[in-house]
C-alpha cells in the first residue's frame, strides 16, 4: 500500500468535495477526469477508507470524508499562507494587505496612516475592514487578514495579543439627560438610577460585553435599545433622554462631540486595544511598514483623557513572532 499522501492528493480531494463533481473538479485542478479518479483512489488506499459515494447522478461525501475535509482545508490554507508570506518577503513591497480593526482605530489611526504608507509602499494595495472584536479575531485566525487591532475578547490560544493602547470608559449622553447636568464625575449609583435610559451594544463587541458584565443577570431586559455597532450610537443618542457607556476613543472616532462625554468616578473601566496576529507568524515587510506608519500616527494623535499608549507599542518586538512562554 502506498502511504505517501501529497498536496496533489489533498487539492484533488478538496476539489471533488467542494464541487461534488469529478468532471468539474478535474477542470478546477487542470487534470483529466481519469487522472483525477486515479489520484482519489490512491488517497483512499493510503487512508484505508472510502471518501466518496459515487452514482451516475451525484457524488456525496462519506462521514469520514467530512471529517477529513475540515483538517485538509486547514492544512492547505496554512501551506498557501506560508507560500504567500515567503513570496511577500521575496517581493518586498508589492502585493496586497488585508487589515481588520475596531472602527475607532480605523477612523483615527489606520486611515490617516495610509497617507504615509502609500508614499513608502506605492505598489501595495490595502483592504481595511472595521468590525467587532469577535469577527476580527476569527479573521486573523482564519488567515483572512494580515493582522487585526481590537480588544482581547475570546483570548484564543492560537492568537498573539500585543497591547497598544489603554482606553478608559465614560458616559456619553444627550445634553437633555439628567446625567449631563452633574457637576462631578458620574458614579455607578448614578448609572444605576438611570439604567432604564441605557442604550446597549451587542455582546459580540467588547463594549457590549462590558455592558453585560455591569448589568449582570438584568442585562437581557435592561436596555432601552440594543445596537449592533457603535456607529449607530450618534443617531440613537441624539433622540434624547438616553445614555451609553463607551471608551473615549470611540467618542472621538464617531464624532460624537455634539453629545456630552462624562468622566466616571472610580472604579474605572478600561479596555486594552491590541495588535492581533497568529501565534509564531511573522509580519510581511509591507505589513510591518503599515504598522510602523500606524505607530507614528499614534504618537502624533491627541489622545483623549484617560487614554495612554502602552510602552510595548514603541518597541520593535511587535514586528517579530514570539516564542511560546
PDB file of C-alpha atoms in Angstrom, residues 29-250:
ATOM      1  CA  UNK A  29      -7.203  21.221 -10.878  1.00  0.00           C
ATOM      2  CA  UNK A  30      -6.319  21.021 -14.605  1.00  0.00           C
ATOM      3  CA  UNK A  31      -6.315  17.219 -14.837  1.00  0.00           C
ATOM      4  CA  UNK A  32      -8.105  14.719 -16.997  1.00  0.00           C
ATOM      5  CA  UNK A  33     -11.008  13.025 -15.262  1.00  0.00           C
ATOM      6  CA  UNK A  34      -9.190   9.682 -15.347  1.00  0.00           C
ATOM      7  CA  UNK A  35      -6.093  11.212 -13.693  1.00  0.00           C
ATOM      8  CA  UNK A  36      -8.257  12.776 -11.004  1.00  0.00           C
ATOM      9  CA  UNK A  37     -10.046   9.485 -10.382  1.00  0.00           C
ATOM     10  CA  UNK A  38      -6.705   7.689 -10.050  1.00  0.00           C
ATOM     11  CA  UNK A  39      -5.454  10.320  -7.577  1.00  0.00           C
ATOM     12  CA  UNK A  40      -8.573   9.998  -5.411  1.00  0.00           C
ATOM     13  CA  UNK A  41      -8.257   6.188  -5.488  1.00  0.00           C
ATOM     14  CA  UNK A  42      -4.618   6.477  -4.338  1.00  0.00           C
ATOM     15  CA  UNK A  43      -5.689   8.729  -1.467  1.00  0.00           C
ATOM     16  CA  UNK A  44      -8.427   6.304  -0.397  1.00  0.00           C
ATOM     17  CA  UNK A  45      -5.980   3.389  -0.494  1.00  0.00           C
ATOM     18  CA  UNK A  46      -3.427   5.304   1.561  1.00  0.00           C
ATOM     19  CA  UNK A  47      -6.048   6.251   4.148  1.00  0.00           C
ATOM     20  CA  UNK A  48      -7.648   2.829   4.139  1.00  0.00           C
ATOM     21  CA  UNK A  49     -11.199   4.106   3.772  1.00  0.00           C
ATOM     22  CA  UNK A  50     -13.716   5.299   1.193  1.00  0.00           C
ATOM     23  CA  UNK A  51     -14.136   9.070   0.839  1.00  0.00           C
ATOM     24  CA  UNK A  52     -16.876   9.405  -1.784  1.00  0.00           C
ATOM     25  CA  UNK A  53     -20.075   7.597  -2.635  1.00  0.00           C
ATOM     26  CA  UNK A  54     -20.470   7.990  -6.403  1.00  0.00           C
ATOM     27  CA  UNK A  55     -23.516   7.286  -8.550  1.00  0.00           C
ATOM     28  CA  UNK A  56     -24.361   8.257 -12.126  1.00  0.00           C
ATOM     29  CA  UNK A  57     -26.186  11.327 -10.792  1.00  0.00           C
ATOM     30  CA  UNK A  58     -24.241  12.610  -7.829  1.00  0.00           C
ATOM     31  CA  UNK A  59     -21.132  12.462  -5.672  1.00  0.00           C
ATOM     32  CA  UNK A  60     -21.536  12.591  -1.908  1.00  0.00           C
ATOM     33  CA  UNK A  61     -19.034  12.647   0.949  1.00  0.00           C
ATOM     34  CA  UNK A  62     -18.829   9.793   3.422  1.00  0.00           C
ATOM     35  CA  UNK A  63     -18.802  10.608   7.150  1.00  0.00           C
ATOM     36  CA  UNK A  64     -15.034  10.033   7.182  1.00  0.00           C
ATOM     37  CA  UNK A  65     -14.601  12.428   4.238  1.00  0.00           C
ATOM     38  CA  UNK A  66     -16.495  15.209   6.022  1.00  0.00           C
ATOM     39  CA  UNK A  67     -14.139  14.870   8.986  1.00  0.00           C
ATOM     40  CA  UNK A  68     -11.105  14.714   6.694  1.00  0.00           C
ATOM     41  CA  UNK A  69     -12.263  17.783   4.739  1.00  0.00           C
ATOM     42  CA  UNK A  70     -12.094  20.092   7.772  1.00  0.00           C
ATOM     43  CA  UNK A  71      -8.467  19.237   8.502  1.00  0.00           C
ATOM     44  CA  UNK A  72      -7.366  19.070   4.865  1.00  0.00           C
ATOM     45  CA  UNK A  73      -8.797  22.521   4.228  1.00  0.00           C
ATOM     46  CA  UNK A  74      -6.885  23.993   7.187  1.00  0.00           C
ATOM     47  CA  UNK A  75      -3.664  22.248   6.149  1.00  0.00           C
ATOM     48  CA  UNK A  76      -3.877  23.607   2.593  1.00  0.00           C
ATOM     49  CA  UNK A  77      -4.766  27.091   3.847  1.00  0.00           C
ATOM     50  CA  UNK A  78      -1.773  27.122   6.201  1.00  0.00           C
ATOM     51  CA  UNK A  79       0.508  25.897   3.412  1.00  0.00           C
ATOM     52  CA  UNK A  80      -0.741  28.544   0.991  1.00  0.00           C
ATOM     53  CA  UNK A  81      -0.302  31.218   3.660  1.00  0.00           C
ATOM     54  CA  UNK A  82       3.280  30.049   4.193  1.00  0.00           C
ATOM     55  CA  UNK A  83       3.981  30.349   0.474  1.00  0.00           C
ATOM     56  CA  UNK A  84       2.324  33.781   0.324  1.00  0.00           C
ATOM     57  CA  UNK A  85       4.358  35.010   3.292  1.00  0.00           C
ATOM     58  CA  UNK A  86       7.585  33.757   1.763  1.00  0.00           C
ATOM     59  CA  UNK A  87       6.794  35.374  -1.572  1.00  0.00           C
ATOM     60  CA  UNK A  88       5.988  38.632   0.219  1.00  0.00           C
ATOM     61  CA  UNK A  89       9.448  38.561   1.768  1.00  0.00           C
ATOM     62  CA  UNK A  90      10.993  37.905  -1.656  1.00  0.00           C
ATOM     63  CA  UNK A  91       8.953  40.561  -3.456  1.00  0.00           C
ATOM     64  CA  UNK A  92       9.462  43.290  -0.890  1.00  0.00           C
ATOM     65  CA  UNK A  93       6.712  45.874  -1.012  1.00  0.00           C
ATOM     66  CA  UNK A  94       4.447  44.590  -3.756  1.00  0.00           C
ATOM     67  CA  UNK A  95       1.228  42.721  -3.194  1.00  0.00           C
ATOM     68  CA  UNK A  96      -1.878  43.210  -1.085  1.00  0.00           C
ATOM     69  CA  UNK A  97      -2.624  43.715   2.613  1.00  0.00           C
ATOM     70  CA  UNK A  98      -5.879  42.964   4.431  1.00  0.00           C
ATOM     71  CA  UNK A  99      -6.387  44.569   7.828  1.00  0.00           C
ATOM     72  CA  UNK A 100      -9.314  44.333  10.254  1.00  0.00           C
ATOM     73  CA  UNK A 101      -9.610  46.762  13.149  1.00  0.00           C
ATOM     74  CA  UNK A 102     -12.021  48.265  15.628  1.00  0.00           C
ATOM     75  CA  UNK A 103     -13.938  51.144  13.996  1.00  0.00           C
ATOM     76  CA  UNK A 104     -12.367  53.707  16.332  1.00  0.00           C
ATOM     77  CA  UNK A 105      -8.861  52.611  15.267  1.00  0.00           C
ATOM     78  CA  UNK A 106      -9.718  52.602  11.555  1.00  0.00           C
ATOM     79  CA  UNK A 107     -11.053  56.163  11.693  1.00  0.00           C
ATOM     80  CA  UNK A 108      -8.493  57.789  13.990  1.00  0.00           C
ATOM     81  CA  UNK A 109      -5.267  55.909  13.244  1.00  0.00           C
ATOM     82  CA  UNK A 110      -5.247  53.424  10.357  1.00  0.00           C
ATOM     83  CA  UNK A 111      -6.913  55.567   7.703  1.00  0.00           C
ATOM     84  CA  UNK A 112      -4.635  58.581   8.322  1.00  0.00           C
ATOM     85  CA  UNK A 113      -1.590  56.269   8.412  1.00  0.00           C
ATOM     86  CA  UNK A 114      -2.327  55.153   4.855  1.00  0.00           C
ATOM     87  CA  UNK A 115      -1.107  58.516   3.521  1.00  0.00           C
ATOM     88  CA  UNK A 116       2.461  57.854   4.681  1.00  0.00           C
ATOM     89  CA  UNK A 117       2.208  54.148   3.858  1.00  0.00           C
ATOM     90  CA  UNK A 118       1.235  54.958   0.275  1.00  0.00           C
ATOM     91  CA  UNK A 119       4.365  57.117  -0.036  1.00  0.00           C
ATOM     92  CA  UNK A 120       6.590  54.298   1.257  1.00  0.00           C
ATOM     93  CA  UNK A 121       4.897  51.369  -0.486  1.00  0.00           C
ATOM     94  CA  UNK A 122       3.115  52.633  -3.599  1.00  0.00           C
ATOM     95  CA  UNK A 123       2.819  49.157  -5.100  1.00  0.00           C
ATOM     96  CA  UNK A 124       0.862  47.604  -2.214  1.00  0.00           C
ATOM     97  CA  UNK A 125      -2.938  47.658  -2.241  1.00  0.00           C
ATOM     98  CA  UNK A 126      -4.775  47.645   1.095  1.00  0.00           C
ATOM     99  CA  UNK A 127      -8.174  46.414   2.252  1.00  0.00           C
ATOM    100  CA  UNK A 128      -9.461  47.823   5.545  1.00  0.00           C
ATOM    101  CA  UNK A 129     -12.393  46.283   7.401  1.00  0.00           C
ATOM    102  CA  UNK A 130     -13.946  47.633  10.571  1.00  0.00           C
ATOM    103  CA  UNK A 131     -15.602  45.029  12.757  1.00  0.00           C
ATOM    104  CA  UNK A 132     -16.264  43.896  16.298  1.00  0.00           C
ATOM    105  CA  UNK A 133     -13.565  42.085  18.250  1.00  0.00           C
ATOM    106  CA  UNK A 134     -15.099  38.638  17.748  1.00  0.00           C
ATOM    107  CA  UNK A 135     -15.102  38.962  13.949  1.00  0.00           C
ATOM    108  CA  UNK A 136     -11.576  40.405  13.902  1.00  0.00           C
ATOM    109  CA  UNK A 137     -10.205  37.533  15.987  1.00  0.00           C
ATOM    110  CA  UNK A 138     -11.820  34.992  13.646  1.00  0.00           C
ATOM    111  CA  UNK A 139     -10.473  36.732  10.550  1.00  0.00           C
ATOM    112  CA  UNK A 140      -6.924  36.711  11.913  1.00  0.00           C
ATOM    113  CA  UNK A 141      -7.292  33.087  12.979  1.00  0.00           C
ATOM    114  CA  UNK A 142      -8.593  32.024   9.561  1.00  0.00           C
ATOM    115  CA  UNK A 143      -5.826  33.897   7.743  1.00  0.00           C
ATOM    116  CA  UNK A 144      -8.249  36.277   6.046  1.00  0.00           C
ATOM    117  CA  UNK A 145      -6.328  39.348   7.266  1.00  0.00           C
ATOM    118  CA  UNK A 146      -2.632  40.037   7.845  1.00  0.00           C
ATOM    119  CA  UNK A 147      -3.266  41.461  11.300  1.00  0.00           C
ATOM    120  CA  UNK A 148      -6.033  42.917  13.405  1.00  0.00           C
ATOM    121  CA  UNK A 149      -6.355  45.660  16.005  1.00  0.00           C
ATOM    122  CA  UNK A 150      -9.029  45.057  18.624  1.00  0.00           C
ATOM    123  CA  UNK A 151      -9.651  44.131  22.234  1.00  0.00           C
ATOM    124  CA  UNK A 152      -8.875  40.705  23.640  1.00  0.00           C
ATOM    125  CA  UNK A 153     -12.363  39.230  23.560  1.00  0.00           C
ATOM    126  CA  UNK A 154     -12.061  35.442  23.235  1.00  0.00           C
ATOM    127  CA  UNK A 155      -8.355  35.175  24.146  1.00  0.00           C
ATOM    128  CA  UNK A 156      -7.835  32.457  21.540  1.00  0.00           C
ATOM    129  CA  UNK A 157      -4.728  30.317  22.261  1.00  0.00           C
ATOM    130  CA  UNK A 158      -3.608  30.388  18.592  1.00  0.00           C
ATOM    131  CA  UNK A 159      -3.552  34.187  18.539  1.00  0.00           C
ATOM    132  CA  UNK A 160      -0.955  36.597  19.876  1.00  0.00           C
ATOM    133  CA  UNK A 161      -2.252  39.771  21.551  1.00  0.00           C
ATOM    134  CA  UNK A 162       0.253  42.614  21.959  1.00  0.00           C
ATOM    135  CA  UNK A 163      -1.061  45.680  23.821  1.00  0.00           C
ATOM    136  CA  UNK A 164      -1.019  49.030  22.025  1.00  0.00           C
ATOM    137  CA  UNK A 165      -3.433  51.350  23.830  1.00  0.00           C
ATOM    138  CA  UNK A 166      -5.388  51.572  27.050  1.00  0.00           C
ATOM    139  CA  UNK A 167      -8.629  53.479  26.839  1.00  0.00           C
ATOM    140  CA  UNK A 168     -10.946  54.469  29.708  1.00  0.00           C
ATOM    141  CA  UNK A 169     -14.736  54.239  29.504  1.00  0.00           C
ATOM    142  CA  UNK A 170     -17.020  57.185  30.168  1.00  0.00           C
ATOM    143  CA  UNK A 171     -20.701  58.092  29.883  1.00  0.00           C
ATOM    144  CA  UNK A 172     -21.959  59.635  26.634  1.00  0.00           C
ATOM    145  CA  UNK A 173     -25.414  61.185  26.654  1.00  0.00           C
ATOM    146  CA  UNK A 174     -27.626  63.812  25.126  1.00  0.00           C
ATOM    147  CA  UNK A 175     -27.486  67.296  26.668  1.00  0.00           C
ATOM    148  CA  UNK A 176     -31.051  66.963  27.979  1.00  0.00           C
ATOM    149  CA  UNK A 177     -30.292  63.867  30.064  1.00  0.00           C
ATOM    150  CA  UNK A 178     -30.082  64.389  33.867  1.00  0.00           C
ATOM    151  CA  UNK A 179     -26.567  62.901  33.908  1.00  0.00           C
ATOM    152  CA  UNK A 180     -25.371  65.799  31.738  1.00  0.00           C
ATOM    153  CA  UNK A 181     -26.313  68.267  34.488  1.00  0.00           C
ATOM    154  CA  UNK A 182     -23.963  66.701  37.038  1.00  0.00           C
ATOM    155  CA  UNK A 183     -21.012  68.876  38.024  1.00  0.00           C
ATOM    156  CA  UNK A 184     -18.905  65.898  39.109  1.00  0.00           C
ATOM    157  CA  UNK A 185     -17.819  62.536  37.675  1.00  0.00           C
ATOM    158  CA  UNK A 186     -20.657  60.080  37.146  1.00  0.00           C
ATOM    159  CA  UNK A 187     -20.843  57.402  39.837  1.00  0.00           C
ATOM    160  CA  UNK A 188     -22.114  53.858  39.438  1.00  0.00           C
ATOM    161  CA  UNK A 189     -25.050  54.811  41.645  1.00  0.00           C
ATOM    162  CA  UNK A 190     -25.932  57.469  39.064  1.00  0.00           C
ATOM    163  CA  UNK A 191     -25.772  54.866  36.298  1.00  0.00           C
ATOM    164  CA  UNK A 192     -27.994  52.525  38.282  1.00  0.00           C
ATOM    165  CA  UNK A 193     -30.532  55.283  38.902  1.00  0.00           C
ATOM    166  CA  UNK A 194     -30.997  55.906  35.177  1.00  0.00           C
ATOM    167  CA  UNK A 195     -30.322  52.430  33.847  1.00  0.00           C
ATOM    168  CA  UNK A 196     -33.678  52.317  32.048  1.00  0.00           C
ATOM    169  CA  UNK A 197     -32.273  55.014  29.709  1.00  0.00           C
ATOM    170  CA  UNK A 198     -29.236  52.910  28.798  1.00  0.00           C
ATOM    171  CA  UNK A 199     -28.537  52.210  25.103  1.00  0.00           C
ATOM    172  CA  UNK A 200     -26.527  48.977  24.985  1.00  0.00           C
ATOM    173  CA  UNK A 201     -24.260  47.258  22.461  1.00  0.00           C
ATOM    174  CA  UNK A 202     -24.398  43.653  21.255  1.00  0.00           C
ATOM    175  CA  UNK A 203     -22.165  41.221  23.136  1.00  0.00           C
ATOM    176  CA  UNK A 204     -20.022  40.311  20.095  1.00  0.00           C
ATOM    177  CA  UNK A 205     -18.268  43.642  20.721  1.00  0.00           C
ATOM    178  CA  UNK A 206     -16.125  44.287  23.776  1.00  0.00           C
ATOM    179  CA  UNK A 207     -18.216  47.353  24.659  1.00  0.00           C
ATOM    180  CA  UNK A 208     -21.330  45.181  24.633  1.00  0.00           C
ATOM    181  CA  UNK A 209     -19.678  42.510  26.751  1.00  0.00           C
ATOM    182  CA  UNK A 210     -18.634  45.152  29.290  1.00  0.00           C
ATOM    183  CA  UNK A 211     -22.235  46.369  29.413  1.00  0.00           C
ATOM    184  CA  UNK A 212     -23.444  42.826  30.104  1.00  0.00           C
ATOM    185  CA  UNK A 213     -20.883  42.408  32.898  1.00  0.00           C
ATOM    186  CA  UNK A 214     -22.005  45.649  34.532  1.00  0.00           C
ATOM    187  CA  UNK A 215     -25.683  44.731  34.374  1.00  0.00           C
ATOM    188  CA  UNK A 216     -25.229  41.088  35.333  1.00  0.00           C
ATOM    189  CA  UNK A 217     -28.392  38.992  35.303  1.00  0.00           C
ATOM    190  CA  UNK A 218     -30.532  42.004  34.386  1.00  0.00           C
ATOM    191  CA  UNK A 219     -28.735  42.532  31.055  1.00  0.00           C
ATOM    192  CA  UNK A 220     -31.274  40.928  28.665  1.00  0.00           C
ATOM    193  CA  UNK A 221     -34.136  43.256  29.617  1.00  0.00           C
ATOM    194  CA  UNK A 222     -32.283  46.273  30.986  1.00  0.00           C
ATOM    195  CA  UNK A 223     -31.606  48.287  27.831  1.00  0.00           C
ATOM    196  CA  UNK A 224     -33.811  50.937  26.326  1.00  0.00           C
ATOM    197  CA  UNK A 225     -32.336  49.856  22.968  1.00  0.00           C
ATOM    198  CA  UNK A 226     -29.550  47.478  21.955  1.00  0.00           C
ATOM    199  CA  UNK A 227     -27.378  48.266  18.930  1.00  0.00           C
ATOM    200  CA  UNK A 228     -25.137  46.038  16.844  1.00  0.00           C
ATOM    201  CA  UNK A 229     -22.454  48.684  16.297  1.00  0.00           C
ATOM    202  CA  UNK A 230     -21.091  51.856  17.893  1.00  0.00           C
ATOM    203  CA  UNK A 231     -21.597  53.600  14.543  1.00  0.00           C
ATOM    204  CA  UNK A 232     -25.313  53.734  15.384  1.00  0.00           C
ATOM    205  CA  UNK A 233     -24.835  55.438  18.754  1.00  0.00           C
ATOM    206  CA  UNK A 234     -24.832  59.032  17.468  1.00  0.00           C
ATOM    207  CA  UNK A 235     -28.250  58.964  15.802  1.00  0.00           C
ATOM    208  CA  UNK A 236     -29.766  56.971  18.667  1.00  0.00           C
ATOM    209  CA  UNK A 237     -28.448  59.154  21.487  1.00  0.00           C
ATOM    210  CA  UNK A 238     -29.420  62.288  19.547  1.00  0.00           C
ATOM    211  CA  UNK A 239     -33.067  61.266  20.052  1.00  0.00           C
ATOM    212  CA  UNK A 240     -32.684  62.478  23.628  1.00  0.00           C
ATOM    213  CA  UNK A 241     -33.041  61.123  27.174  1.00  0.00           C
ATOM    214  CA  UNK A 242     -30.545  58.324  26.532  1.00  0.00           C
ATOM    215  CA  UNK A 243     -27.011  57.470  27.526  1.00  0.00           C
ATOM    216  CA  UNK A 244     -24.416  54.802  26.964  1.00  0.00           C
ATOM    217  CA  UNK A 245     -21.000  53.840  28.341  1.00  0.00           C
ATOM    218  CA  UNK A 246     -18.213  53.790  25.760  1.00  0.00           C
ATOM    219  CA  UNK A 247     -14.415  54.192  25.508  1.00  0.00           C
ATOM    220  CA  UNK A 248     -13.075  57.698  24.973  1.00  0.00           C
ATOM    221  CA  UNK A 249     -11.569  56.869  21.578  1.00  0.00           C
ATOM    222  CA  UNK A 250     -14.977  55.715  20.329  1.00  0.00           C
TER     223      UNK A 250
END
